[in-house]
């Protein structure tokens, strides 16, 4: 059946956590449509590493089975990572259930995961070809669930400083306004990748072509990382915006009024609210603010939580497409 869970933004909307029940144990996890491993803090880790975290205890699960000789090792866009061994267990997310789901048990995690005490790990929702388990690659929860879900979809409803929803198997049309605009996804890279070739600022004339013209929908990335041409075009309309090498990106006066950004998603222009592009102050006085839109020099562009806070997104694993609508 379908499953629906509330998600909760960590402070500053840095990441969004939601409850996952593994072998009867419910832990909060970071749902990441930009990777394909489900890994957890667990009782193999040292007490120092586990301090403050929830942990999955395979010994307490009557349905856990080790996958002898299987290992995983994953690194994320920011250089963080985790590695360990692997088993299977029953996973239930708000009622959507998979038996025999690969559960990757970290025996090593990088510092930023240790300090992120509200998160018990990640649940990857990109395509299974990116899964790092060896010698036999494993499937994501969504891939395993596809055949049994009422509809082959999951949806992300992420909000600024407020609870949202992750749903599997159904599209709740009360969560967005207007029709969903559907775009085909190119699964070659293993990401939810689509064409994004134009932008406009504050309802102005659309740009022509954005170099590379590809983007991925990535709930696990906090910001929106776009081509330099988009970033320059947008912040040219923001008084006092500067590229601030000290803090590592574009900043502007917190008092600035930020225009909306219109961005191409497979031929339909989606809107990112200006308010959501004012990400956070960089100083104690709240004078200088850091932009939620920043540049990436690599392709594809990465549309993270800043994009999702203005747009409800449906991920269709049945026909490999994305549906987007304002919310
Ligand atoms: C501490 C920590 C670090 C990184 C991440 C992280 N999760 O998803 C992603 C993006 C980037 C790409 O790797 C796939 N999706 N990054 C989460 C964390 F809690």
mmCIF file of C-alpha atoms and ligand atoms in Angstrom:
data_model
loop_
_atom_site.group_PDB
_atom_site.id
_atom_site.type_symbol
_atom_site.label_atom_id
_atom_site.label_comp_id
_atom_site.label_asym_id
_atom_site.label_seq_id
_atom_site.Cartn_x
_atom_site.Cartn_y
_atom_site.Cartn_z
ATOM 1 C CA UNK A 1 0.000 0.000 0.000
ATOM 2 C CA UNK A 2 0.863 3.674 -0.039
ATOM 3 C CA UNK A 3 2.923 5.291 2.695
ATOM 4 C CA UNK A 4 3.106 8.834 3.987
ATOM 5 C CA UNK A 5 5.404 10.346 6.599
ATOM 6 C CA UNK A 6 5.944 13.863 7.859
ATOM 7 C CA UNK A 7 9.359 15.336 7.265
ATOM 8 C CA UNK A 8 10.967 17.930 9.502
ATOM 9 C CA UNK A 9 13.640 20.446 8.515
ATOM 10 C CA UNK A 10 16.697 20.622 10.737
ATOM 11 C CA UNK A 11 17.623 24.124 11.925
ATOM 12 C CA UNK A 12 18.091 26.433 8.956
ATOM 13 C CA UNK A 13 16.441 23.946 6.568
ATOM 14 C CA UNK A 14 19.882 22.306 6.235
ATOM 15 C CA UNK A 15 18.349 18.869 5.738
ATOM 16 C CA UNK A 16 14.975 17.174 6.029
ATOM 17 C CA UNK A 17 14.480 14.113 8.230
ATOM 18 C CA UNK A 18 11.598 11.638 8.338
ATOM 19 C CA UNK A 19 10.898 8.424 10.318
ATOM 20 C CA UNK A 20 11.763 5.024 8.864
ATOM 21 C CA UNK A 21 10.935 1.738 10.647
ATOM 22 C CA UNK A 22 13.587 -0.944 10.176
ATOM 23 C CA UNK A 23 12.886 -4.326 11.742
ATOM 24 C CA UNK A 24 10.418 -2.645 14.099
ATOM 25 C CA UNK A 25 12.863 0.081 15.138
ATOM 26 C CA UNK A 26 11.886 3.629 14.084
ATOM 27 C CA UNK A 27 14.720 6.059 13.341
ATOM 28 C CA UNK A 28 14.870 9.475 11.674
ATOM 29 C CA UNK A 29 16.662 9.513 8.340
ATOM 30 C CA UNK A 30 17.718 11.954 5.628
ATOM 31 C CA UNK A 31 15.798 11.157 2.431
ATOM 32 C CA UNK A 32 18.178 11.734 -0.475
ATOM 33 C CA UNK A 33 16.944 11.626 -4.071
ATOM 34 C CA UNK A 34 20.587 12.203 -5.120
ATOM 35 C CA UNK A 35 22.047 8.890 -3.933
ATOM 36 C CA UNK A 36 21.043 5.217 -3.766
ATOM 37 C CA UNK A 37 22.300 3.692 -0.498
ATOM 38 C CA UNK A 38 20.248 3.152 2.654
ATOM 39 C CA UNK A 39 22.762 3.250 5.517
ATOM 40 C CA UNK A 40 22.278 3.627 9.262
ATOM 41 C CA UNK A 41 24.047 4.402 12.496
ATOM 42 C CA UNK A 42 24.052 1.066 14.318
ATOM 43 C CA UNK A 43 25.356 -0.759 17.348
ATOM 44 C CA UNK A 44 28.642 -1.683 15.641
ATOM 45 C CA UNK A 45 29.807 1.941 15.961
ATOM 46 C CA UNK A 46 31.736 3.151 18.983
ATOM 47 C CA UNK A 47 29.841 4.781 21.854
ATOM 48 C CA UNK A 48 31.662 8.031 21.084
ATOM 49 C CA UNK A 49 30.450 7.968 17.478
ATOM 50 C CA UNK A 50 26.932 6.972 18.565
ATOM 51 C CA UNK A 51 26.719 9.656 21.252
ATOM 52 C CA UNK A 52 23.472 11.626 20.786
ATOM 53 C CA UNK A 53 22.298 9.468 17.876
ATOM 54 C CA UNK A 54 19.523 6.952 17.578
ATOM 55 C CA UNK A 55 20.904 3.621 16.366
ATOM 56 C CA UNK A 56 19.571 0.502 14.675
ATOM 57 C CA UNK A 57 20.389 -2.685 16.549
ATOM 58 C CA UNK A 58 20.251 -5.661 14.159
ATOM 59 C CA UNK A 59 20.455 -8.069 17.105
ATOM 60 C CA UNK A 60 17.088 -6.732 18.301
ATOM 61 C CA UNK A 61 15.389 -7.392 14.972
ATOM 62 C CA UNK A 62 13.850 -10.821 14.401
ATOM 63 C CA UNK A 63 13.832 -10.186 10.660
ATOM 64 C CA UNK A 64 17.425 -9.017 10.179
ATOM 65 C CA UNK A 65 19.672 -11.201 8.044
ATOM 66 C CA UNK A 66 23.352 -10.510 7.408
ATOM 67 C CA UNK A 67 24.546 -10.528 3.777
ATOM 68 C CA UNK A 68 27.866 -12.277 4.424
ATOM 69 C CA UNK A 69 30.836 -10.626 2.688
ATOM 70 C CA UNK A 70 28.852 -7.620 1.483
ATOM 71 C CA UNK A 71 30.264 -4.144 2.069
ATOM 72 C CA UNK A 72 29.458 -0.558 1.105
ATOM 73 C CA UNK A 73 31.410 2.669 0.861
ATOM 74 C CA UNK A 74 29.837 5.958 -0.194
ATOM 75 C CA UNK A 75 30.975 9.567 -0.452
ATOM 76 C CA UNK A 76 28.707 12.578 -0.914
ATOM 77 C CA UNK A 77 29.054 15.794 -2.844
ATOM 78 C CA UNK A 78 30.472 17.653 0.158
ATOM 79 C CA UNK A 79 33.190 15.039 0.718
ATOM 80 C CA UNK A 80 31.463 13.370 3.652
ATOM 81 C CA UNK A 81 30.954 9.624 3.620
ATOM 82 C CA UNK A 82 30.241 6.317 5.325
ATOM 83 C CA UNK A 83 31.308 2.678 4.929
ATOM 84 C CA UNK A 84 30.503 -0.678 6.483
ATOM 85 C CA UNK A 85 28.783 -4.026 6.048
ATOM 86 C CA UNK A 86 25.328 -5.024 4.870
ATOM 87 C CA UNK A 87 22.269 -7.054 5.796
ATOM 88 C CA UNK A 88 18.584 -7.102 4.960
ATOM 89 C CA UNK A 89 15.490 -6.283 6.973
ATOM 90 C CA UNK A 90 11.896 -5.169 6.628
ATOM 91 C CA UNK A 91 11.498 -1.425 6.050
ATOM 92 C CA UNK A 92 8.217 0.430 6.597
ATOM 93 C CA UNK A 93 7.814 4.087 5.688
ATOM 94 C CA UNK A 94 4.417 5.377 6.764
ATOM 95 C CA UNK A 95 2.784 2.120 5.727
ATOM 96 C CA UNK A 96 4.707 1.395 2.526
ATOM 97 C CA UNK A 97 6.606 -1.804 3.315
ATOM 98 C CA UNK A 98 9.494 -3.671 1.704
ATOM 99 C CA UNK A 99 10.837 -6.988 2.964
ATOM 100 C CA UNK A 100 14.437 -7.954 2.268
ATOM 101 C CA UNK A 101 15.616 -4.319 1.909
ATOM 102 C CA UNK A 102 19.392 -3.931 1.972
ATOM 103 C CA UNK A 103 20.344 -2.173 5.222
ATOM 104 C CA UNK A 104 23.871 -0.834 5.092
ATOM 105 C CA UNK A 105 25.409 -0.847 8.566
ATOM 106 C CA UNK A 106 28.064 1.851 8.924
ATOM 107 C CA UNK A 107 31.239 0.879 10.759
ATOM 108 C CA UNK A 108 32.849 4.177 9.747
ATOM 109 C CA UNK A 109 31.217 7.600 9.289
ATOM 110 C CA UNK A 110 32.753 11.008 8.570
ATOM 111 C CA UNK A 111 32.738 13.792 11.148
ATOM 112 C CA UNK A 112 29.839 15.760 9.738
ATOM 113 C CA UNK A 113 27.553 12.739 10.175
ATOM 114 C CA UNK A 114 28.753 12.207 13.758
ATOM 115 C CA UNK A 115 27.911 15.810 14.663
ATOM 116 C CA UNK A 116 24.546 15.661 12.861
ATOM 117 C CA UNK A 117 22.948 13.866 15.841
ATOM 118 C CA UNK A 118 19.334 14.128 14.630
ATOM 119 C CA UNK A 119 20.093 11.953 11.607
ATOM 120 C CA UNK A 120 20.416 8.162 11.880
ATOM 121 C CA UNK A 121 21.606 7.907 8.276
ATOM 122 C CA UNK A 122 20.437 8.311 4.715
ATOM 123 C CA UNK A 123 17.844 6.622 2.558
ATOM 124 C CA UNK A 124 18.825 6.924 -1.079
ATOM 125 C CA UNK A 125 16.028 7.433 -3.612
ATOM 126 C CA UNK A 126 17.992 7.858 -6.839
ATOM 127 C CA UNK A 127 18.381 4.946 -9.281
ATOM 128 C CA UNK A 128 19.793 1.634 -8.036
ATOM 129 C CA UNK A 129 22.682 1.757 -10.519
ATOM 130 C CA UNK A 130 24.363 4.197 -8.114
ATOM 131 C CA UNK A 131 24.181 1.799 -5.151
ATOM 132 C CA UNK A 132 27.671 1.099 -3.746
ATOM 133 C CA UNK A 133 27.161 -2.377 -2.203
ATOM 134 C CA UNK A 134 29.677 -5.021 -3.331
ATOM 135 C CA UNK A 135 30.029 -7.729 -4.550
ATOM 136 C CA UNK A 136 26.282 -7.678 -5.415
ATOM 137 C CA UNK A 137 24.741 -4.218 -5.973
ATOM 138 C CA UNK A 138 21.505 -3.686 -4.023
ATOM 139 C CA UNK A 139 18.234 -1.921 -4.826
ATOM 140 C CA UNK A 140 16.813 1.219 -3.239
ATOM 141 C CA UNK A 141 13.694 1.138 -1.093
ATOM 142 C CA UNK A 142 11.701 2.830 -3.880
ATOM 143 C CA UNK A 143 12.959 0.351 -6.506
ATOM 144 C CA UNK A 144 11.989 -2.572 -4.251
ATOM 145 C CA UNK A 145 8.606 -0.991 -3.492
ATOM 146 C CA UNK A 146 7.688 -0.065 -7.076
ATOM 147 C CA UNK A 147 5.800 -3.241 -7.960
ATOM 148 C CA UNK A 148 3.628 -3.129 -4.847
ATOM 149 C CA UNK A 149 2.848 0.604 -4.661
ATOM 150 C CA UNK A 150 -0.618 1.661 -5.880
ATOM 151 C CA UNK A 151 1.173 4.113 -8.190
ATOM 152 C CA UNK A 152 4.927 3.873 -9.060
ATOM 153 C CA UNK A 153 5.698 7.254 -7.516
ATOM 154 C CA UNK A 154 7.090 9.022 -4.496
ATOM 155 C CA UNK A 155 6.606 12.721 -3.766
ATOM 156 C CA UNK A 156 8.572 15.393 -1.917
ATOM 157 C CA UNK A 157 6.755 18.233 -0.159
ATOM 158 C CA UNK A 158 9.483 20.227 1.612
ATOM 159 C CA UNK A 159 8.765 23.495 3.418
ATOM 160 C CA UNK A 160 10.693 26.345 4.997
ATOM 161 C CA UNK A 161 10.918 25.831 8.770
ATOM 162 C CA UNK A 162 7.759 23.708 8.795
ATOM 163 C CA UNK A 163 6.732 20.067 8.547
ATOM 164 C CA UNK A 164 6.207 18.644 5.086
ATOM 165 C CA UNK A 165 5.555 15.176 3.678
ATOM 166 C CA UNK A 166 7.243 12.327 1.875
ATOM 167 C CA UNK A 167 4.691 10.022 0.249
ATOM 168 C CA UNK A 168 5.119 6.702 -1.536
ATOM 169 C CA UNK A 169 2.544 5.292 -3.944
ATOM 170 C CA UNK A 170 0.211 8.237 -4.306
ATOM 171 C CA UNK A 171 0.162 11.898 -5.391
ATOM 172 C CA UNK A 172 -1.784 14.102 -2.954
ATOM 173 C CA UNK A 173 -3.145 16.886 -5.125
ATOM 174 C CA UNK A 174 -4.079 18.937 -2.046
ATOM 175 C CA UNK A 175 -0.331 19.550 -1.542
ATOM 176 C CA UNK A 176 0.170 21.740 -4.631
ATOM 177 C CA UNK A 177 -1.681 24.175 -6.878
ATOM 178 C CA UNK A 178 -2.454 23.689 -10.518
ATOM 179 C CA UNK A 179 -1.462 20.785 -12.728
ATOM 180 C CA UNK A 180 1.843 18.961 -12.316
ATOM 181 C CA UNK A 181 4.169 19.757 -15.221
ATOM 182 C CA UNK A 182 5.768 16.449 -16.241
ATOM 183 C CA UNK A 183 9.222 16.153 -17.822
ATOM 184 C CA UNK A 184 11.103 13.056 -18.968
ATOM 185 C CA UNK A 185 14.051 11.957 -16.824
ATOM 186 C CA UNK A 186 17.350 10.789 -18.312
ATOM 187 C CA UNK A 187 18.388 7.925 -16.015
ATOM 188 C CA UNK A 188 21.807 7.352 -17.646
ATOM 189 C CA UNK A 189 23.658 9.085 -14.798
ATOM 190 C CA UNK A 190 21.564 7.323 -12.140
ATOM 191 C CA UNK A 191 20.102 10.650 -11.006
ATOM 192 C CA UNK A 192 16.628 12.150 -11.510
ATOM 193 C CA UNK A 193 18.084 14.245 -14.343
ATOM 194 C CA UNK A 194 16.165 16.575 -16.645
ATOM 195 C CA UNK A 195 16.738 19.387 -19.148
ATOM 196 C CA UNK A 196 17.003 22.893 -17.715
ATOM 197 C CA UNK A 197 18.161 25.354 -20.351
ATOM 198 C CA UNK A 198 16.691 28.747 -19.472
ATOM 199 C CA UNK A 199 15.963 31.079 -16.591
ATOM 200 C CA UNK A 200 14.354 34.439 -15.924
ATOM 201 C CA UNK A 201 14.602 36.840 -13.018
ATOM 202 C CA UNK A 202 11.612 38.543 -11.427
ATOM 203 C CA UNK A 203 9.380 37.785 -14.389
ATOM 204 C CA UNK A 204 11.849 39.340 -16.848
ATOM 205 C CA UNK A 205 12.745 38.063 -20.292
ATOM 206 C CA UNK A 206 13.965 34.452 -20.251
ATOM 207 C CA UNK A 207 17.646 33.834 -20.939
ATOM 208 C CA UNK A 208 18.488 31.844 -24.024
ATOM 209 C CA UNK A 209 20.592 28.795 -23.312
ATOM 210 C CA UNK A 210 22.282 27.726 -20.083
ATOM 211 C CA UNK A 211 25.538 25.851 -20.787
ATOM 212 C CA UNK A 212 25.109 22.090 -20.324
ATOM 213 C CA UNK A 213 21.425 22.606 -19.748
ATOM 214 C CA UNK A 214 20.981 19.639 -17.400
ATOM 215 C CA UNK A 215 19.919 19.467 -13.729
ATOM 216 C CA UNK A 216 19.087 16.840 -11.104
ATOM 217 C CA UNK A 217 16.394 16.896 -8.430
ATOM 218 C CA UNK A 218 18.292 16.300 -5.187
ATOM 219 C CA UNK A 219 16.461 16.430 -1.840
ATOM 220 C CA UNK A 220 19.757 15.709 -0.061
ATOM 221 C CA UNK A 221 21.406 18.953 -1.156
ATOM 222 C CA UNK A 222 20.554 21.989 0.945
ATOM 223 C CA UNK A 223 20.990 24.698 -1.674
ATOM 224 C CA UNK A 224 20.351 25.185 -5.407
ATOM 225 C CA UNK A 225 23.619 24.898 -7.359
ATOM 226 C CA UNK A 226 23.230 26.328 -10.889
ATOM 227 C CA UNK A 227 25.462 27.319 -13.804
ATOM 228 C CA UNK A 228 27.467 30.527 -13.332
ATOM 229 C CA UNK A 229 25.360 32.207 -16.033
ATOM 230 C CA UNK A 230 22.207 31.688 -13.939
ATOM 231 C CA UNK A 231 23.882 32.879 -10.746
ATOM 232 C CA UNK A 232 25.322 35.998 -12.408
ATOM 233 C CA UNK A 233 22.033 36.788 -14.144
ATOM 234 C CA UNK A 234 20.063 36.442 -10.926
ATOM 235 C CA UNK A 235 22.300 38.353 -8.521
ATOM 236 C CA UNK A 236 22.827 41.173 -11.050
ATOM 237 C CA UNK A 237 19.281 42.115 -9.990
ATOM 238 C CA UNK A 238 20.093 42.125 -6.242
ATOM 239 C CA UNK A 239 21.496 45.374 -4.817
ATOM 240 C CA UNK A 240 24.684 44.745 -2.830
ATOM 241 C CA UNK A 241 25.126 41.140 -3.930
ATOM 242 C CA UNK A 242 28.823 40.201 -3.999
ATOM 243 C CA UNK A 243 30.833 37.060 -4.490
ATOM 244 C CA UNK A 244 32.184 36.668 -0.978
ATOM 245 C CA UNK A 245 35.256 34.426 -1.153
ATOM 246 C CA UNK A 246 35.567 34.454 2.645
ATOM 247 C CA UNK A 247 32.266 32.656 3.198
ATOM 248 C CA UNK A 248 32.493 30.754 -0.091
ATOM 249 C CA UNK A 249 29.633 32.107 -2.147
ATOM 250 C CA UNK A 250 27.362 35.002 -3.020
ATOM 251 C CA UNK A 251 26.157 37.165 -0.132
ATOM 252 C CA UNK A 252 23.900 40.229 -0.060
ATOM 253 C CA UNK A 253 22.433 42.572 2.565
ATOM 254 C CA UNK A 254 19.803 40.665 4.606
ATOM 255 C CA UNK A 255 17.529 43.672 3.966
ATOM 256 C CA UNK A 256 17.592 43.057 0.219
ATOM 257 C CA UNK A 257 14.330 42.236 -1.539
ATOM 258 C CA UNK A 258 15.096 39.157 -3.593
ATOM 259 C CA UNK A 259 13.313 38.678 -6.923
ATOM 260 C CA UNK A 260 11.726 35.330 -7.800
ATOM 261 C CA UNK A 261 13.714 33.049 -10.078
ATOM 262 C CA UNK A 262 11.965 31.310 -12.959
ATOM 263 C CA UNK A 263 13.883 28.195 -14.023
ATOM 264 C CA UNK A 264 13.253 25.771 -16.880
ATOM 265 C CA UNK A 265 12.200 22.248 -15.910
ATOM 266 C CA UNK A 266 11.830 20.204 -19.083
ATOM 267 C CA UNK A 267 10.214 23.054 -21.007
ATOM 268 C CA UNK A 268 8.032 24.473 -18.232
ATOM 269 C CA UNK A 269 9.234 27.455 -16.187
ATOM 270 C CA UNK A 270 9.135 26.690 -12.459
ATOM 271 C CA UNK A 271 9.343 29.484 -9.885
ATOM 272 C CA UNK A 272 11.712 29.621 -6.912
ATOM 273 C CA UNK A 273 10.466 32.293 -4.510
ATOM 274 C CA UNK A 274 12.907 35.085 -3.783
ATOM 275 C CA UNK A 275 12.240 34.673 -0.056
ATOM 276 C CA UNK A 276 13.541 31.127 -0.256
ATOM 277 C CA UNK A 277 16.749 32.326 -1.921
ATOM 278 C CA UNK A 278 17.590 34.308 1.216
ATOM 279 C CA UNK A 279 19.126 31.283 2.916
ATOM 280 C CA UNK A 280 20.742 32.430 6.169
ATOM 281 C CA UNK A 281 22.714 35.234 7.837
ATOM 282 C CA UNK A 282 26.473 34.772 7.843
ATOM 283 C CA UNK A 283 27.053 37.170 10.751
ATOM 284 C CA UNK A 284 25.791 37.589 14.314
ATOM 285 C CA UNK A 285 24.137 40.899 13.500
ATOM 286 C CA UNK A 286 22.078 39.442 10.652
ATOM 287 C CA UNK A 287 23.427 42.105 8.330
ATOM 288 C CA UNK A 288 24.879 39.928 5.576
ATOM 289 C CA UNK A 289 22.987 36.940 4.198
ATOM 290 C CA UNK A 290 24.117 33.897 2.215
ATOM 291 C CA UNK A 291 22.329 33.039 -1.028
ATOM 292 C CA UNK A 292 20.388 29.827 -1.446
ATOM 293 C CA UNK A 293 21.327 29.981 -5.151
ATOM 294 C CA UNK A 294 25.021 29.350 -5.692
ATOM 295 C CA UNK A 295 27.223 28.409 -8.635
ATOM 296 C CA UNK A 296 28.457 24.990 -9.615
ATOM 297 C CA UNK A 297 31.254 24.566 -12.128
ATOM 298 C CA UNK A 298 30.371 20.927 -12.770
ATOM 299 C CA UNK A 299 27.406 19.505 -14.648
ATOM 300 C CA UNK A 300 24.651 18.669 -14.028
ATOM 301 C CA UNK A 301 23.219 21.500 -11.980
ATOM 302 C CA UNK A 302 21.854 20.407 -8.603
ATOM 303 C CA UNK A 303 18.391 21.645 -7.625
ATOM 304 C CA UNK A 304 18.270 20.981 -3.896
ATOM 305 C CA UNK A 305 16.001 21.957 -1.016
ATOM 306 C CA UNK A 306 15.855 25.648 -2.041
ATOM 307 C CA UNK A 307 14.043 24.479 -5.203
ATOM 308 C CA UNK A 308 11.829 22.009 -3.316
ATOM 309 C CA UNK A 309 10.620 24.647 -0.828
ATOM 310 C CA UNK A 310 8.831 26.396 -3.713
ATOM 311 C CA UNK A 311 7.942 23.307 -5.733
ATOM 312 C CA UNK A 312 6.131 20.049 -4.967
ATOM 313 C CA UNK A 313 7.905 17.277 -6.882
ATOM 314 C CA UNK A 314 6.591 13.849 -7.906
ATOM 315 C CA UNK A 315 9.158 11.219 -8.905
ATOM 316 C CA UNK A 316 7.613 8.658 -11.277
ATOM 317 C CA UNK A 317 9.628 5.421 -11.397
ATOM 318 C CA UNK A 318 7.076 3.799 -13.693
ATOM 319 C CA UNK A 319 7.833 5.963 -16.733
ATOM 320 C CA UNK A 320 10.946 7.821 -15.418
ATOM 321 C CA UNK A 321 9.545 11.310 -15.260
ATOM 322 C CA UNK A 322 9.319 14.205 -12.823
ATOM 323 C CA UNK A 323 6.158 16.173 -12.063
ATOM 324 C CA UNK A 324 6.580 19.708 -10.703
ATOM 325 C CA UNK A 325 4.037 22.220 -9.398
ATOM 326 C CA UNK A 326 4.182 25.254 -7.121
ATOM 327 C CA UNK A 327 3.252 24.807 -3.428
HETATM 328 C C1 LIG B 1 26.422 15.386 6.951
HETATM 329 C C2 LIG B 1 25.853 15.169 5.561
HETATM 330 C C3 LIG B 1 26.645 15.327 4.431
HETATM 331 C C4 LIG B 1 26.104 15.136 3.170
HETATM 332 C C5 LIG B 1 24.777 14.801 3.036
HETATM 333 C C6 LIG B 1 24.174 14.633 1.717
HETATM 334 N N1 LIG B 1 23.068 13.926 1.539
HETATM 335 O O1 LIG B 1 22.752 13.989 0.252
HETATM 336 C C7 LIG B 1 23.646 14.792 -0.328
HETATM 337 C C8 LIG B 1 23.475 15.196 -1.737
HETATM 338 C C9 LIG B 1 24.745 15.424 -2.479
HETATM 339 C C10 LIG B 1 24.962 14.202 -3.273
HETATM 340 O O2 LIG B 1 26.052 13.553 -2.732
HETATM 341 C C11 LIG B 1 23.741 13.341 -3.137
HETATM 342 N N2 LIG B 1 22.741 14.161 -2.447
HETATM 343 N N3 LIG B 1 24.574 15.196 0.547
HETATM 344 C C12 LIG B 1 23.977 14.650 4.164
HETATM 345 C C13 LIG B 1 24.518 14.847 5.404
HETATM 346 F F1 LIG B 1 23.784 14.721 6.509
#
